[in-house]
Short mmCIF file of C-alpha atoms in Angstrom, two decimals:
data_model
loop_
_atom_site.label_atom_id
_atom_site.label_comp_id
_atom_site.label_asym_id
_atom_site.label_seq_id
_atom_site.Cartn_x
_atom_site.Cartn_y
_atom_site.Cartn_z
CA UNK A 1387 -3.72 18.08 29.20
CA UNK A 1388 -7.08 16.37 28.88
CA UNK A 1389 -8.28 14.75 25.63
CA UNK A 1390 -10.38 17.77 24.55
CA UNK A 1391 -7.56 20.09 25.02
CA UNK A 1392 -5.24 17.64 23.02
CA UNK A 1393 -7.68 17.52 20.19
CA UNK A 1394 -7.92 21.37 20.13
CA UNK A 1395 -4.07 21.60 20.06
CA UNK A 1396 -3.65 18.89 17.42
CA UNK A 1397 -6.03 20.67 14.94
CA UNK A 1398 -4.55 24.22 15.64
CA UNK A 1399 -0.99 22.98 15.12
CA UNK A 1400 -1.79 20.98 12.14
CA UNK A 1401 -3.44 23.84 10.48
CA UNK A 1402 -0.39 25.94 11.01
CA UNK A 1403 1.78 23.11 9.62
CA UNK A 1404 -0.41 22.79 6.61
CA UNK A 1405 -0.30 26.51 5.91
CA UNK A 1406 3.49 26.40 5.94
CA UNK A 1407 3.61 23.37 3.78
CA UNK A 1408 1.39 25.07 1.12
CA UNK A 1409 3.46 28.25 1.12
CA UNK A 1410 6.71 26.50 0.51
CA UNK A 1411 7.74 25.61 -2.94
CA UNK A 1412 7.54 21.93 -3.52
CA UNK A 1413 10.96 20.39 -3.84
CA UNK A 1414 10.38 16.72 -5.12
CA UNK A 1415 13.88 15.35 -5.98
CA UNK A 1416 12.93 11.83 -6.97
CA UNK A 1417 13.34 10.92 -10.67
CA UNK A 1418 10.28 9.37 -12.20
CA UNK A 1419 10.14 5.99 -13.83
CA UNK A 1420 7.65 5.41 -16.80
CA UNK A 1421 6.16 1.93 -17.39
CA UNK A 1422 4.19 1.42 -20.50
CA UNK A 1423 2.19 3.90 -22.60
CA UNK A 1424 -0.83 6.01 -21.54
CA UNK A 1425 -1.00 7.14 -17.97
CA UNK A 1426 -3.38 4.99 -15.79
CA UNK A 1427 -1.63 5.37 -12.46
CA UNK A 1428 0.87 7.31 -10.46
CA UNK A 1429 2.76 5.68 -7.72
CA UNK A 1430 4.91 7.44 -5.24
CA UNK A 1431 7.45 5.71 -2.98
CA UNK A 1432 8.17 8.51 -0.58
CA UNK A 1433 6.60 10.43 2.46
CA UNK A 1434 3.00 10.87 1.55
CA UNK A 1435 3.22 14.55 2.36
CA UNK A 1436 5.57 14.89 -0.50
CA UNK A 1437 3.33 13.02 -2.70
CA UNK A 1438 0.31 15.06 -1.91
CA UNK A 1439 2.06 18.40 -2.04
CA UNK A 1440 3.48 17.44 -5.50
CA UNK A 1441 -0.12 16.58 -6.71
CA UNK A 1442 -1.43 19.86 -5.32
CA UNK A 1443 1.48 21.62 -7.02
CA UNK A 1444 0.75 19.86 -10.23
CA UNK A 1445 -2.92 20.80 -10.61
CA UNK A 1446 -4.52 17.96 -8.79
CA UNK A 1447 -6.46 19.90 -6.14
CA UNK A 1448 -10.20 18.86 -6.25
CA UNK A 1449 -9.68 16.05 -8.80
CA UNK A 1450 -9.86 12.86 -6.84
CA UNK A 1451 -13.11 11.16 -6.37
CA UNK A 1452 -12.28 8.56 -3.80
CA UNK A 1453 -9.52 8.31 -1.07
CA UNK A 1454 -9.14 5.24 1.16
CA UNK A 1455 -6.47 4.96 3.64
CA UNK A 1456 -5.44 2.29 5.97
CA UNK A 1457 -2.87 4.19 8.10
CA UNK A 1458 -0.97 2.97 11.14
CA UNK A 1459 -3.42 2.27 14.09
CA UNK A 1460 -1.18 3.60 16.90
CA UNK A 1461 -0.62 -0.06 18.00
CA UNK A 1462 2.94 0.61 19.36
CA UNK A 1463 4.15 -2.31 17.40
CA UNK A 1464 6.16 -2.84 14.37
CA UNK A 1465 4.97 -4.88 11.35
CA UNK A 1466 6.80 -7.14 9.02
CA UNK A 1467 6.60 -8.82 5.64
CA UNK A 1468 7.35 -12.52 5.95
CA UNK A 1469 9.23 -14.64 3.37
CA UNK A 1470 10.23 -18.19 3.03
CA UNK A 1471 13.54 -18.51 1.02
CA UNK A 1472 14.10 -21.92 -0.69
CA UNK A 1473 17.04 -23.21 -2.39
CA UNK A 1474 17.54 -26.97 -3.72
CA UNK A 1475 17.87 -28.48 -0.28
CA UNK A 1476 17.50 -25.70 2.17
CA UNK A 1477 14.86 -23.17 3.31
CA UNK A 1478 14.88 -20.04 5.51
CA UNK A 1479 12.21 -17.99 7.06
CA UNK A 1480 12.84 -14.34 7.39
CA UNK A 1481 10.93 -11.29 8.20
CA UNK A 1482 11.75 -7.53 7.27
CA UNK A 1483 10.08 -4.53 8.76
CA UNK A 1484 7.38 -2.95 6.61
CA UNK A 1485 6.64 -0.14 9.13
CA UNK A 1486 7.05 1.01 12.64
CA UNK A 1487 3.90 1.96 14.40
CA UNK A 1488 5.60 3.37 17.56
CA UNK A 1489 4.93 7.02 18.44
CA UNK A 1490 6.19 9.34 21.32
CA UNK A 1491 2.60 9.92 22.46
CA UNK A 1492 -0.91 10.16 21.21
CA UNK A 1493 -0.47 13.90 20.33
CA UNK A 1494 2.25 13.07 17.89
CA UNK A 1495 0.40 10.38 16.18
CA UNK A 1496 -2.74 12.49 15.88
CA UNK A 1497 -1.03 15.47 14.43
CA UNK A 1498 0.79 13.12 11.82
CA UNK A 1499 -2.65 12.00 10.70
CA UNK A 1500 -4.49 15.30 10.90
CA UNK A 1501 -1.91 17.11 8.54
CA UNK A 1502 -2.41 14.32 6.00
CA UNK A 1503 -6.24 14.32 6.40
CA UNK A 1504 -6.40 18.12 5.84
CA UNK A 1505 -4.18 17.62 2.51
CA UNK A 1506 -6.49 14.88 1.53
CA UNK A 1507 -9.56 17.12 1.95
CA UNK A 1508 -8.02 19.57 -0.57
CA UNK A 1509 -7.37 16.81 -3.04
CA UNK A 1510 -10.94 15.48 -2.90
CA UNK A 1511 -13.42 16.56 -5.83
CA UNK A 1512 -16.85 17.81 -5.21
CA UNK A 1513 -18.08 14.38 -5.83
CA UNK A 1514 -15.39 12.90 -3.41
CA UNK A 1515 -15.42 10.62 -0.52
CA UNK A 1516 -12.99 9.63 2.13
CA UNK A 1517 -12.81 6.20 3.68
CA UNK A 1518 -10.57 6.32 6.76
CA UNK A 1519 -9.73 2.71 8.11
CA UNK A 1520 -8.82 2.75 11.84
CA UNK A 1521 -9.93 0.54 14.92
CA UNK A 1522 -11.28 1.02 18.47
CA UNK A 1523 -8.02 2.77 19.61
CA UNK A 1524 -8.52 6.06 17.64
CA UNK A 1525 -12.01 5.94 15.98
CA UNK A 1526 -13.44 8.28 18.55
CA UNK A 1527 -10.62 10.88 18.04
CA UNK A 1528 -10.97 10.84 14.26
CA UNK A 1529 -14.73 11.43 14.33
CA UNK A 1530 -14.03 14.81 16.00
CA UNK A 1531 -11.05 15.61 13.84
CA UNK A 1532 -12.82 14.78 10.64
CA UNK A 1533 -16.07 16.71 11.82
CA UNK A 1534 -13.70 19.70 11.99
CA UNK A 1535 -12.05 19.23 8.67
CA UNK A 1536 -15.16 18.21 6.61
CA UNK A 1537 -17.93 19.48 8.66
CA UNK A 1538 -20.11 17.20 10.94
CA UNK A 1539 -22.86 17.11 8.38
CA UNK A 1540 -20.54 15.59 5.96
CA UNK A 1541 -20.28 12.39 7.92
CA UNK A 1542 -21.91 9.55 5.95
CA UNK A 1543 -21.33 6.33 7.78
CA UNK A 1544 -19.32 4.42 10.19
CA UNK A 1545 -18.82 1.01 8.38
CA UNK A 1546 -17.97 -1.86 10.58
CA UNK A 1547 -15.79 -4.51 8.90
CA UNK A 1548 -16.35 -7.74 10.91
CA UNK A 1549 -14.03 -10.71 10.48
CA UNK A 1550 -13.33 -13.96 12.34
CA UNK A 1551 -9.58 -13.92 12.48
CA UNK A 1552 -7.53 -12.84 15.56
CA UNK A 1553 -7.25 -13.84 19.18
CA UNK A 1554 -9.98 -14.23 21.80
CA UNK A 1555 -10.46 -12.01 24.90
CA UNK A 1556 -10.40 -13.36 28.34
CA UNK A 1557 -11.33 -10.26 30.20
CA UNK A 1558 -13.10 -8.51 27.30
CA UNK A 1559 -15.26 -9.27 24.38
CA UNK A 1560 -13.01 -10.52 21.59
CA UNK A 1561 -12.22 -7.63 19.16
CA UNK A 1562 -13.29 -8.79 15.66
CA UNK A 1563 -13.79 -5.72 13.78
CA UNK A 1564 -12.37 -2.53 12.34
CA UNK A 1565 -13.99 0.95 11.88
CA UNK A 1566 -14.14 2.72 8.59
CA UNK A 1567 -15.16 6.29 8.86
CA UNK A 1568 -16.83 7.60 5.78
CA UNK A 1569 -16.97 11.39 5.01
CA UNK A 1570 -17.86 13.34 1.83
CA UNK A 1571 -16.64 16.53 0.44
CA UNK A 1572 -20.11 17.94 -0.43
CA UNK A 1573 -23.61 16.62 -0.88
CA UNK A 1574 -22.84 15.84 -4.55
CA UNK A 1575 -20.91 12.64 -3.66
CA UNK A 1576 -20.81 9.52 -5.78
CA UNK A 1577 -22.80 6.76 -4.21
CA UNK A 1578 -23.66 3.62 -6.31
CA UNK A 1579 -25.78 1.37 -3.98
CA UNK A 1580 -24.72 -2.17 -3.69
CA UNK A 1581 -26.73 -5.19 -2.88
CA UNK A 1582 -26.35 -8.03 -0.26
CA UNK A 1583 -28.49 -11.10 0.61
CA UNK A 1584 -31.03 -10.91 3.41
CA UNK A 1585 -32.04 -14.37 4.42
CA UNK A 1586 -35.66 -15.13 5.21
CA UNK A 1587 -36.62 -16.21 8.82
CA UNK A 1588 -36.21 -19.90 8.76
CA UNK A 1589 -34.79 -19.75 5.22
CA UNK A 1590 -38.21 -20.41 3.84
CA UNK A 1591 -40.00 -18.47 1.06
CA UNK A 1592 -42.20 -15.43 2.17
CA UNK A 1593 -44.10 -15.40 -1.13
CA UNK A 1594 -44.88 -11.80 -0.51
CA UNK A 1595 -46.58 -9.95 -3.53
CA UNK A 1596 -44.03 -7.87 -5.65
CA UNK A 1597 -41.03 -9.10 -3.66
CA UNK A 1598 -38.45 -11.06 -5.63
CA UNK A 1599 -36.93 -13.95 -3.71
CA UNK A 1600 -33.87 -16.04 -4.45
CA UNK A 1601 -32.68 -19.48 -3.23
CA UNK A 1602 -29.13 -20.68 -2.77
CA UNK A 1603 -27.50 -23.46 -0.82
CA UNK A 1604 -28.26 -21.82 2.56
CA UNK A 1605 -32.06 -21.11 1.75
CA UNK A 1606 -34.41 -18.31 0.46
CA UNK A 1607 -33.39 -14.66 0.47
CA UNK A 1608 -33.94 -11.27 -0.89
CA UNK A 1609 -31.48 -8.71 -2.21
CA UNK A 1610 -31.43 -5.39 0.01
CA UNK A 1611 -29.29 -2.35 -0.25
CA UNK A 1612 -25.83 -2.90 1.53
CA UNK A 1613 -25.93 -2.23 5.34
CA UNK A 1614 -23.06 -0.73 7.30
CA UNK A 1615 -21.85 -3.95 8.87
CA UNK A 1616 -19.76 -5.92 6.43
CA UNK A 1617 -18.83 -9.49 7.23
CA UNK A 1618 -15.78 -10.00 4.92
CA UNK A 1619 -13.10 -12.64 5.65
CA UNK A 1620 -9.53 -11.43 6.26
CA UNK A 1621 -6.88 -12.54 3.92
CA UNK A 1622 -6.11 -16.11 5.10
CA UNK A 1623 -2.69 -17.78 5.47
CA UNK A 1624 -3.42 -20.00 2.27
CA UNK A 1625 -5.15 -17.43 0.27
CA UNK A 1626 -3.84 -16.85 -3.39
CA UNK A 1627 -4.19 -13.16 -2.43
CA UNK A 1628 -1.63 -13.33 0.17
CA UNK A 1629 1.35 -11.03 -0.41
CA UNK A 1630 3.20 -11.73 3.03
CA UNK A 1631 2.32 -8.31 4.17
CA UNK A 1632 1.04 -8.47 7.86
CA UNK A 1633 -1.51 -5.76 7.48
CA UNK A 1634 -2.82 -6.56 4.07
CA UNK A 1635 -6.55 -6.05 3.47
CA UNK A 1636 -8.78 -8.17 1.36
CA UNK A 1637 -9.73 -7.36 -2.22
CA UNK A 1638 -13.49 -8.03 -1.47
CA UNK A 1639 -13.31 -4.98 1.00
CA UNK A 1640 -11.66 -2.64 -1.50
CA UNK A 1641 -13.77 -3.70 -4.52
CA UNK A 1642 -16.95 -2.81 -2.43
CA UNK A 1643 -15.64 0.49 -1.46
CA UNK A 1644 -14.39 1.31 -5.01
CA UNK A 1645 -17.69 0.16 -6.74
CA UNK A 1646 -19.85 2.19 -4.40
CA UNK A 1647 -17.99 5.54 -4.23
CA UNK A 1648 -16.46 5.93 -7.72
CA UNK A 1649 -17.31 5.63 -11.35
CA UNK A 1650 -15.21 4.31 -14.24
CA UNK A 1651 -13.84 7.76 -15.07
CA UNK A 1652 -12.87 8.39 -11.41
CA UNK A 1653 -9.53 8.79 -10.03
CA UNK A 1654 -8.99 6.69 -6.87
CA UNK A 1655 -6.17 7.11 -4.41
CA UNK A 1656 -4.54 5.57 -1.41
CA UNK A 1657 -1.81 7.35 0.56
CA UNK A 1658 -0.82 4.51 2.84
CA UNK A 1659 -0.49 2.02 0.07
CA UNK A 1660 1.03 -0.89 1.85
CA UNK A 1661 0.60 -4.29 0.03
CA UNK A 1662 -1.23 -2.41 -2.82
CA UNK A 1663 -4.79 -3.81 -2.36
CA UNK A 1664 -6.43 -0.48 -3.30
CA UNK A 1665 -4.22 -0.34 -6.43
CA UNK A 1666 -5.17 -3.76 -7.45
CA UNK A 1667 -8.94 -3.49 -6.83
CA UNK A 1668 -8.96 0.11 -8.66
CA UNK A 1669 -7.05 -0.94 -11.71
CA UNK A 1670 -9.19 -4.13 -12.07
CA UNK A 1671 -12.26 -1.93 -12.05
CA UNK A 1672 -10.82 0.24 -14.79
CA UNK A 1673 -10.27 3.39 -12.58
CA UNK A 1674 -7.19 5.53 -12.65
CA UNK A 1675 -5.25 5.43 -9.47
CA UNK A 1676 -2.82 7.29 -7.34
CA UNK A 1677 -0.89 5.70 -4.57
CA UNK A 1678 2.16 6.37 -2.15
CA UNK A 1679 4.07 4.60 0.42
CA UNK A 1680 7.47 5.17 2.03
CA UNK A 1681 8.64 1.67 2.16
CA UNK A 1682 10.75 -0.39 -0.41
CA UNK A 1683 9.05 -3.33 0.90
CA UNK A 1684 5.77 -1.96 -0.45
CA UNK A 1685 7.50 -0.81 -3.69
CA UNK A 1686 8.47 -4.38 -4.48
CA UNK A 1687 5.23 -5.94 -3.30
CA UNK A 1688 3.15 -3.41 -5.28
CA UNK A 1689 5.21 -3.91 -8.34
CA UNK A 1690 4.80 -7.75 -8.15
CA UNK A 1691 0.96 -7.52 -7.50
CA UNK A 1692 0.58 -5.04 -10.37
CA UNK A 1693 2.93 -6.49 -12.88
CA UNK A 1694 0.04 -7.53 -15.23
CA UNK A 1695 -2.10 -4.56 -14.47
CA UNK A 1696 0.19 -1.59 -14.08
CA UNK A 1697 1.12 -0.81 -17.76
CA UNK A 1698 0.68 2.79 -18.13
CA UNK A 1699 2.13 4.13 -14.84
CA UNK A 1700 4.45 6.77 -13.66
CA UNK A 1701 6.45 5.79 -10.64
CA UNK A 1702 8.14 8.51 -8.32
CA UNK A 1703 10.72 6.85 -6.14
CA UNK A 1704 12.80 8.59 -3.44
CA UNK A 1705 15.40 6.01 -2.36
CA UNK A 1706 17.47 8.62 -0.46
CA UNK A 1707 15.32 8.08 2.70
CA UNK A 1708 15.85 4.29 2.66
CA UNK A 1709 17.38 3.07 6.01
CA UNK A 1710 18.20 -0.60 4.89
CA UNK A 1711 21.82 -1.11 4.16
CA UNK A 1712 22.77 -2.58 0.77
CA UNK A 1713 24.84 -5.87 0.65
CA UNK A 1714 27.76 -7.09 -1.19
CA UNK A 1715 27.05 -7.75 -4.96
CA UNK A 1716 29.56 -9.21 -7.34
CA UNK A 1717 28.80 -8.95 -11.11
CA UNK A 1718 30.50 -8.84 -14.47
CA UNK A 1719 29.39 -6.69 -17.56
CA UNK A 1720 30.68 -8.29 -20.80
CA UNK A 1721 30.00 -7.92 -24.49
CA UNK A 1722 29.30 -10.92 -26.53
CA UNK A 1723 27.99 -11.47 -30.18
CA UNK A 1724 24.31 -10.71 -29.00
CA UNK A 1725 25.12 -7.49 -27.25
CA UNK A 1726 26.00 -6.44 -23.59
CA UNK A 1727 25.34 -8.96 -20.92
CA UNK A 1728 25.14 -8.23 -17.04
CA UNK A 1729 26.11 -11.45 -15.19
CA UNK A 1730 24.93 -11.36 -11.60
CA UNK A 1731 27.38 -13.75 -9.69
CA UNK A 1732 26.52 -13.44 -5.95
CA UNK A 1733 24.48 -11.27 -3.46
CA UNK A 1734 25.06 -11.30 0.36
CA UNK A 1735 22.75 -8.93 2.46
CA UNK A 1736 24.60 -6.55 4.78
CA UNK A 1737 25.42 -7.78 8.31
CA UNK A 1738 22.93 -5.13 9.80
CA UNK A 1739 20.08 -6.54 7.88
CA UNK A 1740 21.00 -10.31 8.31
CA UNK A 1741 21.06 -9.49 12.12
CA UNK A 1742 17.79 -7.76 11.96
CA UNK A 1743 16.30 -10.73 10.04
CA UNK A 1744 17.82 -13.21 12.59
CA UNK A 1745 19.42 -15.27 9.82
CA UNK A 1746 21.65 -18.11 10.86
CA UNK A 1747 25.27 -17.64 9.35
CA UNK A 1748 25.45 -21.56 8.62
CA UNK A 1749 21.95 -21.37 6.84
CA UNK A 1750 23.10 -18.29 4.94
CA UNK A 1751 26.11 -20.05 3.59
CA UNK A 1752 24.25 -23.02 2.46
CA UNK A 1753 21.53 -20.94 0.81
CA UNK A 1754 23.84 -18.77 -0.99
CA UNK A 1755 26.02 -21.72 -2.14
CA UNK A 1756 23.09 -23.36 -3.93
CA UNK A 1757 21.21 -20.12 -4.94
CA UNK A 1758 23.73 -17.12 -5.20
CA UNK A 1759 20.92 -14.49 -5.81
CA UNK A 1760 18.42 -15.83 -3.33
CA UNK A 1761 18.24 -12.59 -1.28
CA UNK A 1762 17.38 -10.58 -4.30
CA UNK A 1763 13.64 -9.87 -4.36
CA UNK A 1764 13.22 -7.64 -7.37
CA UNK A 1765 15.26 -6.30 -10.42
CA UNK A 1766 14.03 -3.63 -12.79
CA UNK A 1767 15.98 -2.75 -15.89
CA UNK A 1768 15.63 1.05 -16.68
CA UNK A 1769 16.30 2.61 -19.97
CA UNK A 1770 17.51 6.26 -19.60
CA UNK A 1771 17.08 8.80 -22.58
CA UNK A 1772 14.85 11.94 -21.85
CA UNK A 1773 13.01 9.86 -19.23
CA UNK A 1774 13.75 6.76 -17.11
CA UNK A 1775 11.59 3.99 -18.54
CA UNK A 1776 11.20 0.53 -16.97
CA UNK A 1777 12.07 -1.90 -19.70
CA UNK A 1778 11.71 -5.20 -17.76
CA UNK A 1779 11.22 -6.61 -14.31
CA UNK A 1780 12.18 -9.77 -12.50
CA UNK A 1781 10.81 -10.94 -9.27
CA UNK A 1782 11.75 -13.54 -6.80
CA UNK A 1783 12.09 -16.59 -7.29
CA UNK A 1784 12.70 -15.88 -10.95
CA UNK A 1785 15.83 -13.70 -10.70
CA UNK A 1786 18.02 -14.41 -13.65
CA UNK A 1787 21.87 -14.55 -13.45
CA UNK A 1788 22.18 -13.13 -16.85
CA UNK A 1789 20.33 -9.96 -18.07
CA UNK A 1790 20.62 -8.71 -21.60
CA UNK A 1791 21.08 -5.15 -21.76
CA UNK A 1792 18.89 -3.41 -24.42
CA UNK A 1793 20.69 -0.82 -26.77
CA UNK A 1794 19.13 2.45 -27.90
CA UNK A 1795 19.52 4.24 -24.65
CA UNK A 1796 22.15 6.77 -23.41
CA UNK A 1797 22.37 4.63 -20.26
CA UNK A 1798 20.75 1.49 -18.74
CA UNK A 1799 20.32 1.21 -14.87
CA UNK A 1800 19.72 -2.18 -13.45
CA UNK A 1801 18.16 -1.58 -10.03
CA UNK A 1802 18.11 -4.26 -7.41
CA UNK A 1803 16.07 -4.47 -4.22
CA UNK A 1804 16.90 -7.19 -1.68
CA UNK A 1805 14.36 -8.97 0.65
CA UNK A 1806 15.19 -6.43 3.45
CA UNK A 1807 14.19 -3.48 1.33
CA UNK A 1808 17.84 -2.28 0.52
CA UNK A 1809 18.28 -0.70 -2.83
CA UNK A 1810 21.28 -0.51 -5.23
CA UNK A 1811 21.76 0.46 -8.81
CA UNK A 1812 24.32 -0.59 -11.61
CA UNK A 1813 24.71 1.85 -14.35
CA UNK A 1814 25.76 0.51 -17.72
CA UNK A 1815 27.04 2.45 -20.48
CA UNK A 1816 30.24 4.32 -21.63
CA UNK A 1817 33.28 3.30 -19.76
CA UNK A 1818 32.00 0.46 -17.69
CA UNK A 1819 31.48 -2.15 -20.51
CA UNK A 1820 33.83 -5.23 -20.00
CA UNK A 1821 34.46 -4.99 -16.34
CA UNK A 1822 34.12 -6.81 -13.07
CA UNK A 1823 32.03 -5.24 -10.41
CA UNK A 1824 31.70 -5.50 -6.70
CA UNK A 1825 29.74 -3.44 -4.26
CA UNK A 1826 30.65 -3.77 -0.66
CA UNK A 1827 28.19 -3.78 2.38
#
């Protein structure tokens, strides 16, 4: 099958699949978590098809002004989040897989993407714009696929994001850019022109009539409308933005996209949320935001990055799909004069996860002896009445051994996520007060 036949088959098969998905009743089994008052964002941690179908089913068709996605690039690699764990006298570098970018063949990858792009097209408003972030491997295929979905006249730009990081080529030019394909739903799209500096030849003043010039430490320049080649640095190893996520994109890139193609009353969405850069930039800009990712590593990373910005959110998390195996947790639940207290005593990840993270058993023992909860990345205390509400959150390295359990709820759930993405919950209320607990790996 040649590439044109492959594209034709991909589009036809994807259209059939989307028709079937839209005919089916949406069954979204995940319970939702509420954080704060007033809805500013909706975050899904599940397959993004489930998220988009749930949005369509709940009346969000044609309501989103901007979608940016940075999906897998078909690199035939897996990607990890890297962490350094430190106790008083020991340290350990570990990595946990965030996603696997291996596919049976190109056709499987393109169909996975095409189905999602067709659903995104339905969610976009009449003023809506899609930014699809890819690279040299697949940009040419997606131009043809998006021409079919949106119409060839709805192609707006191919933005080149140029950067300095990465390796050098010995038998080719060094690959130092990504491709961002920009398509609009209609000709009514939002576009707020941004400005950039254009330096004068020789950095000297032109002194042209009616042309405003400026001078900085480099030299004289004018301000012109932004061009389609963007020189923005990648997130550096020492950057304060860095979240340990291998494929993390810089805030400057997403700020530029959001300011250009949305307004303050717009809804912005990212259905391959990853490290949460789109969410961070959107919420900083006062936009409402919708995001989804299937990884618990993303769940924790996004929660941590948005801990100060994400009040007023509803979170749908489907942890039944998680493949990471929970470890062994020992704890006690006691009553004292102040109320109910959860004492977390020790957590040791499962052997499967320790092996995948290549953890030395001797270092493990030393670390846990000094810091018994060092492998816990995130804790949420969730109050359950008519809804599940996040009452408090704790992030590594500030994981407490004692957690006061608030009263006034039918039940309180303490949710723990370890550094490998494994999830477990302790339900507190009723018969389990004044007990010792242990969960086995």
